PDB file of C-alpha atoms in Angstrom:
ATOM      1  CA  UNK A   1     -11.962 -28.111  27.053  1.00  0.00           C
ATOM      2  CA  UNK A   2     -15.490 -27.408  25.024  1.00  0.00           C
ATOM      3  CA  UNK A   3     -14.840 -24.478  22.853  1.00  0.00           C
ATOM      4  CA  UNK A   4     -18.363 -23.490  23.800  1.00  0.00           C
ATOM      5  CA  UNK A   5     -17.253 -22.713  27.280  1.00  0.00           C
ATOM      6  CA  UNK A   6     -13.974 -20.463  26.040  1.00  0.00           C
ATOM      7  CA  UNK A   7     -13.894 -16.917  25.743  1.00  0.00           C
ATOM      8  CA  UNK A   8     -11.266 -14.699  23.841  1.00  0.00           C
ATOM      9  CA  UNK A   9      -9.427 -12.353  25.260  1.00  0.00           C
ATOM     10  CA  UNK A  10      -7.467  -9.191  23.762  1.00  0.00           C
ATOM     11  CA  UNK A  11      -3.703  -9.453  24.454  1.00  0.00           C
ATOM     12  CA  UNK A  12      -1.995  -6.090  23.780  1.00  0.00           C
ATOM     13  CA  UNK A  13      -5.073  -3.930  23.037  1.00  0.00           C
ATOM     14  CA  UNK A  14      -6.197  -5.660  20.055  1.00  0.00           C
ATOM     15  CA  UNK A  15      -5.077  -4.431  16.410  1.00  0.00           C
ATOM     16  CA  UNK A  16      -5.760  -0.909  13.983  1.00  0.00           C
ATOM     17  CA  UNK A  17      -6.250  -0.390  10.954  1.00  0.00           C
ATOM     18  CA  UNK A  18      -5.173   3.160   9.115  1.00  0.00           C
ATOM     19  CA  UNK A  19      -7.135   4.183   6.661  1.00  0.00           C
ATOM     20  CA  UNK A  20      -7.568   6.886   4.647  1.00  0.00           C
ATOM     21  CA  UNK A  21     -10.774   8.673   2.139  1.00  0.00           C
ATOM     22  CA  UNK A  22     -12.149  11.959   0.977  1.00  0.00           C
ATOM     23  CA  UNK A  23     -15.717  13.592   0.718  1.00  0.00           C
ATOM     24  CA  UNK A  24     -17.747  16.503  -0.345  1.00  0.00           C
ATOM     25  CA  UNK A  25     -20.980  17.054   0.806  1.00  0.00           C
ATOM     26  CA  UNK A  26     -22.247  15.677  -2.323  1.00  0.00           C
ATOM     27  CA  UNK A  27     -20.153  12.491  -3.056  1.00  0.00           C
ATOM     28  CA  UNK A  28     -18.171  10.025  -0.876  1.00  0.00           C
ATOM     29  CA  UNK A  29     -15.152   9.051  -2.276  1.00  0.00           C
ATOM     30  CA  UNK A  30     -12.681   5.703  -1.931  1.00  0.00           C
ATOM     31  CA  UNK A  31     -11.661   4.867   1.302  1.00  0.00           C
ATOM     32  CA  UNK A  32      -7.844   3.484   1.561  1.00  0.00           C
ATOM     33  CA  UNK A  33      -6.520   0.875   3.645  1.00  0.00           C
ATOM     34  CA  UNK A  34      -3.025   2.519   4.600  1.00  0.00           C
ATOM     35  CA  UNK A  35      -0.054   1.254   6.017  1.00  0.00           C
ATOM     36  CA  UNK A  36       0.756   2.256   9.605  1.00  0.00           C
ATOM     37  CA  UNK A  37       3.852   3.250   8.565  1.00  0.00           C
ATOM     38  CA  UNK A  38       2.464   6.512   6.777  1.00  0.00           C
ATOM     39  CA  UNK A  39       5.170   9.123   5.430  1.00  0.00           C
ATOM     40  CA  UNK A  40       5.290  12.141   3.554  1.00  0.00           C
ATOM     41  CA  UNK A  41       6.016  10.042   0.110  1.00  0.00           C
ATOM     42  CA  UNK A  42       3.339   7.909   0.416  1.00  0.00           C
ATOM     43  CA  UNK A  43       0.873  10.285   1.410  1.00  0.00           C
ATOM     44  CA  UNK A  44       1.798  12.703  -1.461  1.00  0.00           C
ATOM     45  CA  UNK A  45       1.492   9.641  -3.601  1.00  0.00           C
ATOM     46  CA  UNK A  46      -2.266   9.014  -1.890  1.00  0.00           C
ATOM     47  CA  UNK A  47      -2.791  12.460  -3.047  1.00  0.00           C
ATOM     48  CA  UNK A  48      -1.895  11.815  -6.502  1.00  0.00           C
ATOM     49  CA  UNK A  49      -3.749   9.019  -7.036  1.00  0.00           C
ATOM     50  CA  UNK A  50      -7.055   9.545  -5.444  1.00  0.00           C
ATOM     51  CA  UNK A  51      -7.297  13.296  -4.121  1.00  0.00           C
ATOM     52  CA  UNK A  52      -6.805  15.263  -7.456  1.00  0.00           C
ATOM     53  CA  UNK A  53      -9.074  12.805  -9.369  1.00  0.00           C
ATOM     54  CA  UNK A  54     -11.598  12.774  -6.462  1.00  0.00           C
ATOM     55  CA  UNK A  55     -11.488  17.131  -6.627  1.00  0.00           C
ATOM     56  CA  UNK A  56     -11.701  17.147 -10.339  1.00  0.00           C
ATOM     57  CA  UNK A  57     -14.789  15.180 -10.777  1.00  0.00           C
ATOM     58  CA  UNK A  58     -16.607  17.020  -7.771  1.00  0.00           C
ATOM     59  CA  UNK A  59     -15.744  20.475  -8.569  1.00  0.00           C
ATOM     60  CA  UNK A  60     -15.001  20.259 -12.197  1.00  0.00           C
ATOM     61  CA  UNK A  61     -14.738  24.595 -11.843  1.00  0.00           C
ATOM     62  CA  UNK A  62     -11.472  24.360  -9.937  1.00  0.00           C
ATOM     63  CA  UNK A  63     -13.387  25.751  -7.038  1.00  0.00           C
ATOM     64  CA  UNK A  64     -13.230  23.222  -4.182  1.00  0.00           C
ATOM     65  CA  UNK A  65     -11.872  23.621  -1.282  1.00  0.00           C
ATOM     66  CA  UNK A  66      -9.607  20.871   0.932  1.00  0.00           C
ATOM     67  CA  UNK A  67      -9.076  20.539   3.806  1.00  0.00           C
ATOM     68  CA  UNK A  68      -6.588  18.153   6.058  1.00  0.00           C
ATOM     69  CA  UNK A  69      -5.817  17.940   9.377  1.00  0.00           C
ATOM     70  CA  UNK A  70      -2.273  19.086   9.522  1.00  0.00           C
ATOM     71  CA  UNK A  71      -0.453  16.413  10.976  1.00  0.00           C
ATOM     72  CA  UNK A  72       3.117  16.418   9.899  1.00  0.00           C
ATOM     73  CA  UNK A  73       3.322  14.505   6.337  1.00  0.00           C
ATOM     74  CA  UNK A  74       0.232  17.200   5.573  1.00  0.00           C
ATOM     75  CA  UNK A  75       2.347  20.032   6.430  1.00  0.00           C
ATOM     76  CA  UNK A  76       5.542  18.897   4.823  1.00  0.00           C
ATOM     77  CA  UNK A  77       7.710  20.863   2.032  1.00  0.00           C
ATOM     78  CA  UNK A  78       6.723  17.949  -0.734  1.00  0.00           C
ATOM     79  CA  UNK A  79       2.637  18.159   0.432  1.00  0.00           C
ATOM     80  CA  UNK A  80       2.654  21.404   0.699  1.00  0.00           C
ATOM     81  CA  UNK A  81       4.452  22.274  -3.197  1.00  0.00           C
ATOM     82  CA  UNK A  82       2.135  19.435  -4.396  1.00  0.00           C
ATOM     83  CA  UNK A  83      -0.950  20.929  -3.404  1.00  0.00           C
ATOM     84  CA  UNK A  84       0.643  24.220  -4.603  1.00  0.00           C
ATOM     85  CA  UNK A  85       1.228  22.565  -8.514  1.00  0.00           C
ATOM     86  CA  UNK A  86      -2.497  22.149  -8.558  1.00  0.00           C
ATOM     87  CA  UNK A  87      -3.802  24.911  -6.739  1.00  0.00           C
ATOM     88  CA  UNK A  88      -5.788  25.934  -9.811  1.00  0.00           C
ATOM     89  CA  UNK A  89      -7.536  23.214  -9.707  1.00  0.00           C
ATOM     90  CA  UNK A  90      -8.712  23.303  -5.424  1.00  0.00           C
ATOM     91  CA  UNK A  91      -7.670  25.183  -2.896  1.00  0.00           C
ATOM     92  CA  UNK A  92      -6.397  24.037   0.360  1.00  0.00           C
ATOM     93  CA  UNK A  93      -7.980  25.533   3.515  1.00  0.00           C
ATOM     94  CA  UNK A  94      -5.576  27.166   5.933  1.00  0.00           C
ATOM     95  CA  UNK A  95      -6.394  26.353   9.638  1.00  0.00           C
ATOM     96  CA  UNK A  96      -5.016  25.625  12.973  1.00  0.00           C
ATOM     97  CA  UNK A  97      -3.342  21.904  13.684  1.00  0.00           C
ATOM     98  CA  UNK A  98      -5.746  19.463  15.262  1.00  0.00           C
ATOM     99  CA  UNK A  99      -8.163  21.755  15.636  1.00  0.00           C
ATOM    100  CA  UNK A 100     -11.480  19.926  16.973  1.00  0.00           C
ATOM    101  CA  UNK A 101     -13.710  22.929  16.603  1.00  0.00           C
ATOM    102  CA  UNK A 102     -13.273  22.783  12.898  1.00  0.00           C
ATOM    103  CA  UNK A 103     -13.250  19.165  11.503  1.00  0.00           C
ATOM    104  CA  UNK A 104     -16.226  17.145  10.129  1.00  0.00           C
ATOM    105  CA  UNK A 105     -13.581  14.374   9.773  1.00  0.00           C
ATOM    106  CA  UNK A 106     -14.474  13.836  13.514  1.00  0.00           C
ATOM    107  CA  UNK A 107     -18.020  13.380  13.351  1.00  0.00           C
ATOM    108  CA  UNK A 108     -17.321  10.789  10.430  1.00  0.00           C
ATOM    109  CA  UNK A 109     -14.989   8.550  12.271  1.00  0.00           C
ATOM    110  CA  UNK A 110     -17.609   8.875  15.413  1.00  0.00           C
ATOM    111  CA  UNK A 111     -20.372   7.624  12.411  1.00  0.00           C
ATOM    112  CA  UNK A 112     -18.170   5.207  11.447  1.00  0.00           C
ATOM    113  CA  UNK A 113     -16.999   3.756  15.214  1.00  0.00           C
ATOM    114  CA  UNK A 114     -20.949   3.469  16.066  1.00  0.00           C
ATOM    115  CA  UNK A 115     -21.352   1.159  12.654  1.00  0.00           C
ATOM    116  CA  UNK A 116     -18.456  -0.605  13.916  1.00  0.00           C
ATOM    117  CA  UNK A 117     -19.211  -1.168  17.576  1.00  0.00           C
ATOM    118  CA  UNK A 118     -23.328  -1.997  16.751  1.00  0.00           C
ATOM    119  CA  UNK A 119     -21.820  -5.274  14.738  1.00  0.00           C
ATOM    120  CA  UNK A 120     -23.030  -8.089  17.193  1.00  0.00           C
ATOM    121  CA  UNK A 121     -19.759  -9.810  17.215  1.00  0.00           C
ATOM    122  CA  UNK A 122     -16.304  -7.949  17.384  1.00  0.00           C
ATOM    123  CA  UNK A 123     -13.880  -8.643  14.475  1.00  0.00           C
ATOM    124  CA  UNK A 124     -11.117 -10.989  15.536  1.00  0.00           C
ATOM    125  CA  UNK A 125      -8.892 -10.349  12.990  1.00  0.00           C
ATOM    126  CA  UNK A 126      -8.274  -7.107  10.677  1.00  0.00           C
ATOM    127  CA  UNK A 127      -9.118  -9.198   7.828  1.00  0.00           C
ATOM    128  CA  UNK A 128     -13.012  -9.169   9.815  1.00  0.00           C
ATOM    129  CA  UNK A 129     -12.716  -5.333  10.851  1.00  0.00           C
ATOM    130  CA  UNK A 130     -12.073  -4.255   7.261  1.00  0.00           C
ATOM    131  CA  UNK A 131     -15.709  -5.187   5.687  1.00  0.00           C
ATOM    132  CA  UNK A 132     -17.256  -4.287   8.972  1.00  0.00           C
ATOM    133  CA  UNK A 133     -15.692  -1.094   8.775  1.00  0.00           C
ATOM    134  CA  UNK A 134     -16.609  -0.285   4.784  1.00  0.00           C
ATOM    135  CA  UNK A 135     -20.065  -1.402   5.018  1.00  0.00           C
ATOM    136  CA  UNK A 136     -21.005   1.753   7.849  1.00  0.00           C
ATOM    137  CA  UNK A 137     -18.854   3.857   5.944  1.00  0.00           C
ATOM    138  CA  UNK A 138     -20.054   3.439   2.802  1.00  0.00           C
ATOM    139  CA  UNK A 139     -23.990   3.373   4.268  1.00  0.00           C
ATOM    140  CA  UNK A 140     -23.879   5.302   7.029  1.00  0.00           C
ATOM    141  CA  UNK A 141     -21.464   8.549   5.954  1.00  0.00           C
ATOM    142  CA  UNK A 142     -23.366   8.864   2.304  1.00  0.00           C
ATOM    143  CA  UNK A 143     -26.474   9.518   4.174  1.00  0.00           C
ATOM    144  CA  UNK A 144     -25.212  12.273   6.276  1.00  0.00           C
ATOM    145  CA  UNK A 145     -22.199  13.510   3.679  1.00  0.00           C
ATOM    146  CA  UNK A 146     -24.116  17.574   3.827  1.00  0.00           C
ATOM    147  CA  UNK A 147     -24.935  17.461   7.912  1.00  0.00           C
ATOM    148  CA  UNK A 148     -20.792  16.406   8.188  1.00  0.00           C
ATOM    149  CA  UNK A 149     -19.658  19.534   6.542  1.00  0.00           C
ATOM    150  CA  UNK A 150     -22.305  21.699   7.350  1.00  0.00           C
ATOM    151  CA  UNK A 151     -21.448  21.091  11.529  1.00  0.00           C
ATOM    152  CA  UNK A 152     -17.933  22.152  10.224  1.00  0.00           C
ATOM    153  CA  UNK A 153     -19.493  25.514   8.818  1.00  0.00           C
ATOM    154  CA  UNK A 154     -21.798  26.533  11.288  1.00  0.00           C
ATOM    155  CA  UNK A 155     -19.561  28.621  13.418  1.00  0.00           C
ATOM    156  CA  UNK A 156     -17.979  30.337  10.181  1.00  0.00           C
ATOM    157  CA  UNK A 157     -19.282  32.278   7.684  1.00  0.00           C
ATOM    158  CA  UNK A 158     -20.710  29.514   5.026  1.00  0.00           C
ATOM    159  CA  UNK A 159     -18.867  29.073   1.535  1.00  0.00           C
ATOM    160  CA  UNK A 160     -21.097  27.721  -1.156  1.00  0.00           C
ATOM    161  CA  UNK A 161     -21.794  23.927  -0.034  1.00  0.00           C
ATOM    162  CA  UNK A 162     -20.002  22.671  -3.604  1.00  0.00           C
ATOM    163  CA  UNK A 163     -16.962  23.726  -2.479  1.00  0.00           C
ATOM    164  CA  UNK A 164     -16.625  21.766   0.215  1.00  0.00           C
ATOM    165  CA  UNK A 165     -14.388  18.778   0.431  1.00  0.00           C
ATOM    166  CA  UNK A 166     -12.408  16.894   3.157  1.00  0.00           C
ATOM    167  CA  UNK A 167      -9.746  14.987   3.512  1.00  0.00           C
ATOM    168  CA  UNK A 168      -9.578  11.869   5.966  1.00  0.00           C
ATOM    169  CA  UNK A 169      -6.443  10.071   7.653  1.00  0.00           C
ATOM    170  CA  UNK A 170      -6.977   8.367  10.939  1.00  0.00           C
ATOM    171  CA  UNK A 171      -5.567   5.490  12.563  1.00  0.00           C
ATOM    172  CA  UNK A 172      -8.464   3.592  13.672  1.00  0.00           C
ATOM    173  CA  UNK A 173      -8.433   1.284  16.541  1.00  0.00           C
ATOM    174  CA  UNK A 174     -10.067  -1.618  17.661  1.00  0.00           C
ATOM    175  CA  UNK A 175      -9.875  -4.481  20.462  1.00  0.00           C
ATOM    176  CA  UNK A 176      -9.908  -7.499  18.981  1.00  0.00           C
ATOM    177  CA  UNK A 177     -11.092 -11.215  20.101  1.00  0.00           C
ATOM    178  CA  UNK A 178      -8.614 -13.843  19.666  1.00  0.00           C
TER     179      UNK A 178
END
């Protein structure tokens, strides 16, 4: 058959990727490809190794403010006494679970699926979604890092924009071609 004729299909909805990242509204941090088999431990140990280092350097007055999303390794007894070791140095925001009036994380990951999606061909492979997915991030998000947390603010009474900083963990999902 001539290849030029064939057309992939997706067999079991395609793949996804997890991935995880922090901002302020100044500064866009890493973003983490994470295993979809996300615990407590490793998240703690995402935490240690990018989080602290990421709050340090953006609000180097111990005045920053994180927030998660409070799925259940965020809530946990080892997350929540690690955050409490080093609540001199940020403070975590208290809010409701999955609360969609509150997040800027959402308006990221809708930046971030519209980079994706405007990619003429769709990644076959995770190996392909992973660059197509870093390059809108890292373009895209830096552009509108301030709007993202602002939208989050709007409805509140407004902290001092350099306090702000967010924590992102989403499973992402794509269809794939084969």
């Amino acid at each position: 058959m001539d290849p030029a004729c064939q057309v992939g299909t997706v067999q079991g909805h395609g793949g996804s990727i997890m991935v995880w990242g922090v901002f302020s509204w100044q500064l866009l941090g890493s973003l983490k490809f994470v295993p979809t088999s996300h615990n407590v431990i490793r998240y703690v140990e995402l935490l240690g190794n990018h989080l602290h280092t990421f709050m340090l350097y953006c609000h180097t007055h111990g005045n920053g403010v994180f927030q998660q999303d409070n799925c259940t390794s965020h809530r946990s007894r080892l997350t929540t006494a690690w955050l409490d070791e080093l609540s001199s140095n940020f403070s975590v925001m208290n809010w409701p679970p999955r609360s969609p009036d509150l997040t800027s994380i959402e308006h990221l990951w809708d930046v971030l699926d519209k980079g994706v999606k405007a990619h003429q061909t769709t990644p076959a492979t995770l190996t392909e979604l992973w660059p197509k997915f870093c390059k809108p991030f890292l373009w895209n998000a830096s552009a509108n890092l301030l709007n993202l947390c602002l939208v989050m603010w709007q409805p509140l009474s407004r902290p001092q924009e350099s306090q702000l900083g967010f924590n992102l963990l989403s499973l992402i999902q794509w269809h794939f071609s084969v």
